[in-house]
Short mmCIF file of C-alpha atoms in Angstrom, two decimals:
data_model
loop_
_atom_site.label_atom_id
_atom_site.label_comp_id
_atom_site.label_asym_id
_atom_site.label_seq_id
_atom_site.Cartn_x
_atom_site.Cartn_y
_atom_site.Cartn_z
CA ASP M 1 85.58 82.69 116.10
CA ASN M 2 86.33 80.50 113.16
CA GLU M 3 89.90 81.27 112.90
CA ASN M 4 90.93 79.82 116.54
CA SER M 5 87.05 78.05 117.46
CA GLN M 6 86.77 80.79 120.29
CA LEU M 7 83.84 81.30 121.25
CA ILE M 8 82.77 85.13 120.92
CA TYR M 9 78.70 85.29 121.89
CA GLU M 10 75.94 83.16 122.39
CA THR M 11 72.15 83.82 123.15
CA SER M 12 68.43 81.78 124.03
CA LEU M 13 66.31 83.65 121.60
CA PRO M 14 62.99 83.62 122.36
CA CYS M 15 60.43 84.00 118.86
CA HIS M 16 60.48 86.77 117.26
CA HIS M 17 63.32 88.25 118.89
CA TRP M 18 66.99 89.11 117.15
CA ALA M 19 70.48 89.26 118.71
CA LYS M 20 73.70 90.40 117.99
CA PRO M 21 77.48 90.53 119.55
CA SER M 22 78.75 93.90 120.25
CA LYS M 23 81.58 92.85 117.99
CA LYS M 24 82.04 95.58 114.85
CA THR M 25 85.31 94.72 113.97
CA PHE M 26 86.40 91.96 111.32
CA VAL M 27 86.16 87.98 112.87
CA ASP M 28 86.47 85.19 110.82
CA TRP M 29 83.07 84.28 112.20
CA ARG M 30 81.27 80.58 112.43
CA ILE M 31 77.29 81.03 113.28
CA LYS M 32 75.09 77.82 114.44
CA VAL M 33 72.19 78.03 115.40
CA GLU M 34 69.97 74.85 117.13
CA LYS M 35 67.50 74.07 118.87
CA GLU M 36 66.72 73.38 122.57
CA ASN M 37 66.66 69.55 121.92
CA GLY M 38 70.20 70.41 120.28
CA GLU M 39 69.20 70.12 116.65
CA ILE M 40 71.65 72.67 114.18
CA ILE M 41 69.24 73.96 111.56
CA HIS M 42 72.08 76.67 110.37
CA ASP M 43 75.62 76.18 110.53
CA GLU M 44 77.52 79.31 107.90
CA THR M 45 81.11 80.24 107.93
CA PHE M 46 81.86 83.70 106.48
CA ASP M 47 82.51 83.75 103.22
CA ALA M 48 82.52 86.86 101.58
CA LYS M 49 83.55 85.95 98.30
CA GLY M 50 81.19 88.12 95.56
CA LYS M 51 79.46 89.35 97.61
CA ARG M 52 78.40 92.94 98.86
CA VAL M 53 80.65 94.82 101.87
CA LEU M 54 80.58 97.80 103.11
CA ILE M 55 82.88 99.98 104.60
CA HIS M 56 82.40 103.01 105.86
CA LEU M 57 85.27 105.95 106.74
CA ASP M 58 83.88 107.61 109.38
CA SER M 59 86.09 110.51 109.17
CA LYS M 60 85.58 113.82 106.75
CA SER M 61 90.02 114.18 107.73
CA LEU M 62 91.59 114.36 104.50
CA GLY M 63 94.60 112.23 105.73
CA ASP M 64 92.14 109.79 107.77
CA ASN M 65 90.96 109.06 104.30
CA ILE M 66 94.29 108.79 101.96
CA ALA M 67 96.02 106.66 104.90
CA TRP M 68 92.97 103.92 105.39
CA THR M 69 92.05 103.63 102.20
CA PRO M 70 94.75 101.54 100.83
CA TYR M 71 93.22 98.72 103.06
CA VAL M 72 89.99 99.28 101.62
CA GLU M 73 91.49 97.47 98.56
CA GLU M 74 93.46 94.85 100.68
CA PHE M 75 90.14 93.50 102.02
CA ARG M 76 88.69 93.50 98.41
CA LYS M 77 91.82 91.39 97.34
CA LYS M 78 91.65 88.52 100.37
CA HIS M 79 87.73 88.22 99.95
CA ASP M 80 87.78 88.64 96.80
CA CYS M 81 83.77 90.62 97.35
CA HIS M 82 82.51 93.79 96.08
CA VAL M 83 83.69 96.78 97.96
CA ILE M 84 81.39 99.75 98.56
CA CYS M 85 83.21 102.36 100.04
CA SER M 86 81.45 104.80 101.81
CA CYS M 87 84.38 107.95 102.41
CA PHE M 88 84.03 112.20 102.27
CA LYS M 89 87.02 112.05 99.71
CA LYS M 90 86.11 109.78 96.82
CA ASP M 91 87.10 111.90 94.13
CA LEU M 92 90.78 111.40 95.31
CA PHE M 93 90.43 107.74 94.36
CA GLU M 94 87.86 107.05 91.97
CA LYS M 95 89.75 106.19 89.29
CA SER M 96 93.37 104.94 91.16
CA TYR M 97 91.19 102.27 92.67
CA PRO M 98 88.82 101.25 89.33
CA ASP M 99 87.43 97.80 91.45
CA ILE M 100 86.11 99.23 94.84
CA GLU M 101 82.64 101.06 94.27
CA PHE M 102 82.97 104.45 95.97
CA VAL M 103 79.62 106.47 97.26
CA GLU M 104 79.18 109.25 99.40
CA PRO M 105 78.15 108.54 103.10
CA GLY M 106 74.65 108.55 103.91
CA ILE M 107 73.40 106.30 101.71
CA ASN M 108 71.47 102.99 102.08
CA HIS M 109 72.54 100.01 100.40
CA GLU M 110 70.63 96.56 100.05
CA GLY M 111 71.99 93.00 100.07
CA LEU M 112 74.70 93.27 102.07
CA TYR M 113 76.33 90.66 103.23
CA ALA M 114 78.74 92.56 105.85
CA SER M 115 80.03 96.44 106.73
CA TYR M 116 82.36 97.66 108.64
CA GLN M 117 83.12 101.08 109.75
CA ILE M 118 87.40 102.62 110.66
CA GLY M 119 87.21 105.67 112.57
CA TRP M 120 88.97 106.52 115.95
CA PHE M 121 85.97 106.21 118.47
CA ASP M 122 85.23 108.08 121.52
CA ASP M 123 86.12 104.94 123.93
CA TRP M 124 89.54 104.04 123.53
CA THR M 125 89.38 101.14 125.75
CA ASP M 126 86.42 99.37 124.26
CA THR M 127 88.29 97.05 121.77
CA ASN M 128 84.61 96.02 119.87
CA LYS M 129 85.26 98.95 117.72
CA ASN M 130 88.89 99.83 117.86
CA PRO M 131 91.20 96.07 118.79
CA THR M 132 94.21 98.59 119.47
CA ASP M 133 94.28 102.00 121.19
CA PRO M 134 94.40 104.19 118.22
CA ARG M 135 96.76 106.61 120.08
CA THR M 136 98.77 104.27 120.48
CA ILE M 137 99.86 103.01 116.61
CA PRO M 138 100.27 104.20 113.35
CA LEU M 139 97.27 105.78 111.90
CA GLN M 140 97.30 103.29 109.26
CA GLN M 141 96.63 100.23 111.42
CA THR M 142 93.56 101.76 112.71
CA ALA M 143 92.35 100.41 109.53
CA THR M 144 94.14 96.73 109.08
CA ASP M 145 92.86 96.24 112.89
CA ILE M 146 89.51 96.72 111.80
CA LEU M 147 89.74 95.14 108.60
CA GLY M 148 91.66 91.95 110.09
CA ILE M 149 94.59 92.61 107.95
CA ASP M 150 97.86 92.18 108.46
CA TYR M 151 100.03 95.44 109.58
CA GLU M 152 102.11 97.01 106.22
CA GLU M 153 102.95 100.58 104.79
CA ILE M 154 100.72 100.75 102.01
CA ARG M 155 101.34 103.87 100.06
CA PRO M 156 98.06 105.00 98.55
CA ARG M 157 97.34 105.86 95.18
CA ILE M 158 96.25 109.64 94.56
CA ASP M 159 94.15 110.60 91.46
CA VAL M 160 95.81 113.23 89.68
CA GLU M 161 93.63 115.01 86.96
CA ASN M 162 95.45 117.98 86.11
CA SER M 163 99.56 117.39 86.00
CA ARG M 164 100.27 120.98 83.99
CA ARG M 165 102.54 122.72 86.14
CA PRO M 166 100.68 126.01 87.83
CA ILE M 167 103.57 128.50 87.52
CA GLU M 168 106.99 128.17 85.53
CA GLU M 169 109.30 129.00 88.32
CA LYS M 170 110.69 126.51 90.63
CA TYR M 171 108.76 126.22 93.66
CA ILE M 172 108.93 124.59 97.22
CA CYS M 173 104.96 124.05 98.99
CA ILE M 174 104.54 124.41 102.40
CA SER M 175 101.66 123.74 104.97
CA THR M 176 101.20 125.62 108.27
CA SER M 177 97.97 124.96 109.78
CA SER M 178 96.37 121.29 111.59
CA THR M 179 93.33 120.46 112.74
CA ALA M 180 94.77 120.53 115.99
CA GLY M 181 97.30 123.15 117.48
CA CYS M 182 98.99 121.00 118.89
CA LYS M 183 100.78 119.82 115.68
CA HIS M 184 102.23 123.26 114.93
CA TRP M 185 105.49 124.70 115.11
CA GLN M 186 106.22 126.41 117.85
CA ASN M 187 109.64 128.20 116.90
CA PRO M 188 107.72 131.51 116.54
CA THR M 189 110.02 132.28 113.93
CA GLY M 190 110.49 129.00 111.61
CA TRP M 191 108.44 129.57 108.90
CA GLN M 192 109.14 133.20 108.23
CA ASP M 193 113.07 131.73 108.73
CA THR M 194 112.78 128.91 106.55
CA VAL M 195 110.39 130.88 103.90
CA ASN M 196 113.58 133.81 103.96
CA TYR M 197 116.22 130.80 103.39
CA LEU M 198 114.34 129.01 100.57
CA ASN M 199 113.64 132.33 98.90
CA ASP M 200 117.21 133.23 99.24
CA LEU M 201 118.33 130.35 96.85
CA GLY M 202 115.90 131.56 95.03
CA TYR M 203 112.49 129.31 95.19
CA LYS M 204 109.25 130.76 95.33
CA VAL M 205 107.16 129.14 98.53
CA VAL M 206 103.48 128.69 98.03
CA VAL M 207 101.35 127.36 101.28
CA LEU M 208 98.92 125.18 100.91
CA GLN M 209 96.14 124.97 103.30
CA LYS M 210 92.05 126.02 102.89
CA GLU M 211 92.95 127.67 106.55
CA SER M 212 94.38 131.11 106.89
CA LEU M 213 97.99 131.99 106.86
CA ASP M 214 97.58 133.54 110.39
CA TRP M 215 94.89 130.46 112.02
CA MET M 216 94.82 129.50 115.61
CA ASP M 217 98.18 130.63 117.11
CA LEU M 218 100.08 130.97 113.65
CA LYS M 219 101.65 134.31 112.28
CA GLY M 220 100.89 135.64 108.59
CA LEU M 221 103.59 135.04 106.33
CA LYS M 222 105.87 137.13 104.04
CA ASN M 223 107.00 136.23 100.74
CA THR M 224 104.87 133.71 99.99
CA GLU M 225 101.95 132.64 97.75
CA HIS M 226 99.05 131.60 98.66
CA PRO M 227 96.78 129.93 95.98
CA ASN M 228 92.93 129.99 96.11
CA THR M 229 92.62 126.22 95.89
CA GLU M 230 88.96 125.38 94.65
CA ASN M 231 89.15 121.90 95.00
CA ILE M 232 91.25 119.04 96.02
CA HIS M 233 92.80 118.81 92.75
CA ASP M 234 94.11 121.94 92.31
CA VAL M 235 96.10 121.51 95.63
CA VAL M 236 97.52 117.64 93.98
CA SER M 237 98.38 119.95 90.90
CA TRP M 238 100.80 122.09 93.10
CA LEU M 239 102.30 119.31 95.50
CA SER M 240 102.98 117.39 91.84
CA ASN M 241 105.04 119.76 90.51
CA CYS M 242 106.44 121.46 93.07
CA GLU M 243 110.09 120.66 94.19
CA PHE M 244 109.87 119.16 97.70
CA PHE M 245 107.27 119.82 100.51
CA ILE M 246 107.61 120.55 103.93
CA GLY M 247 104.66 120.25 106.63
CA ILE M 248 103.83 118.82 109.39
CA GLY M 249 101.08 116.18 111.05
CA SER M 250 98.66 117.24 109.06
CA GLY M 251 96.46 116.13 105.42
CA ILE M 252 98.21 117.88 103.13
CA SER M 253 101.52 115.97 104.36
CA TRP M 254 99.65 112.08 103.89
CA LEU M 255 98.94 114.02 100.23
#
């Protein structure tokens, strides 16, 4: 590790063999190759300037993609490199981050200098993939730890393709569902009470979520509108024009 001169990995290689360290996160590598007699035949320090670097967001979740994308841009600026970002929500960011090349996952790329994978991986104790147990830190810090960037909250930039109001009336957006039932609001009448209160104040209430209103342990809601949003940009239009939003720990809250 060129930053602290710590030896991370060494091995002796016979002819026609290869080896690699277990570390998958960013390291300021210095790589030395020497013959058995000690003659150094290759000495290289990490330098991504002007080179192609792949960063893969290993999650289909809306919130994860929104949370992590700003740090792909920070990595690009820090190392002055050409970043290819493989993610499942690229149509949310392509215009807002024009200097990043966004691609669909599963595409092979040639001529890469380095590649990194951002995600929550199975073994929480494996610091080779997640330097810090992701359950103990903010979601965005997962990305900064893996990419070797100082952590600070950065508000993501989102493409807004259609800024027109979907309806003329003033309305409030809510989202009651999440990928995990433990994130749901456990007050059995809480959401309906909230809807009734907002209706009494003269607001329409619009539920934004791909799941039904009776998803998992949730009950259906009266006096709400649940629009059939065909794509994520429809959701962005609803959110960008509402008076305010009420939600739980979910991708819509990140949006």
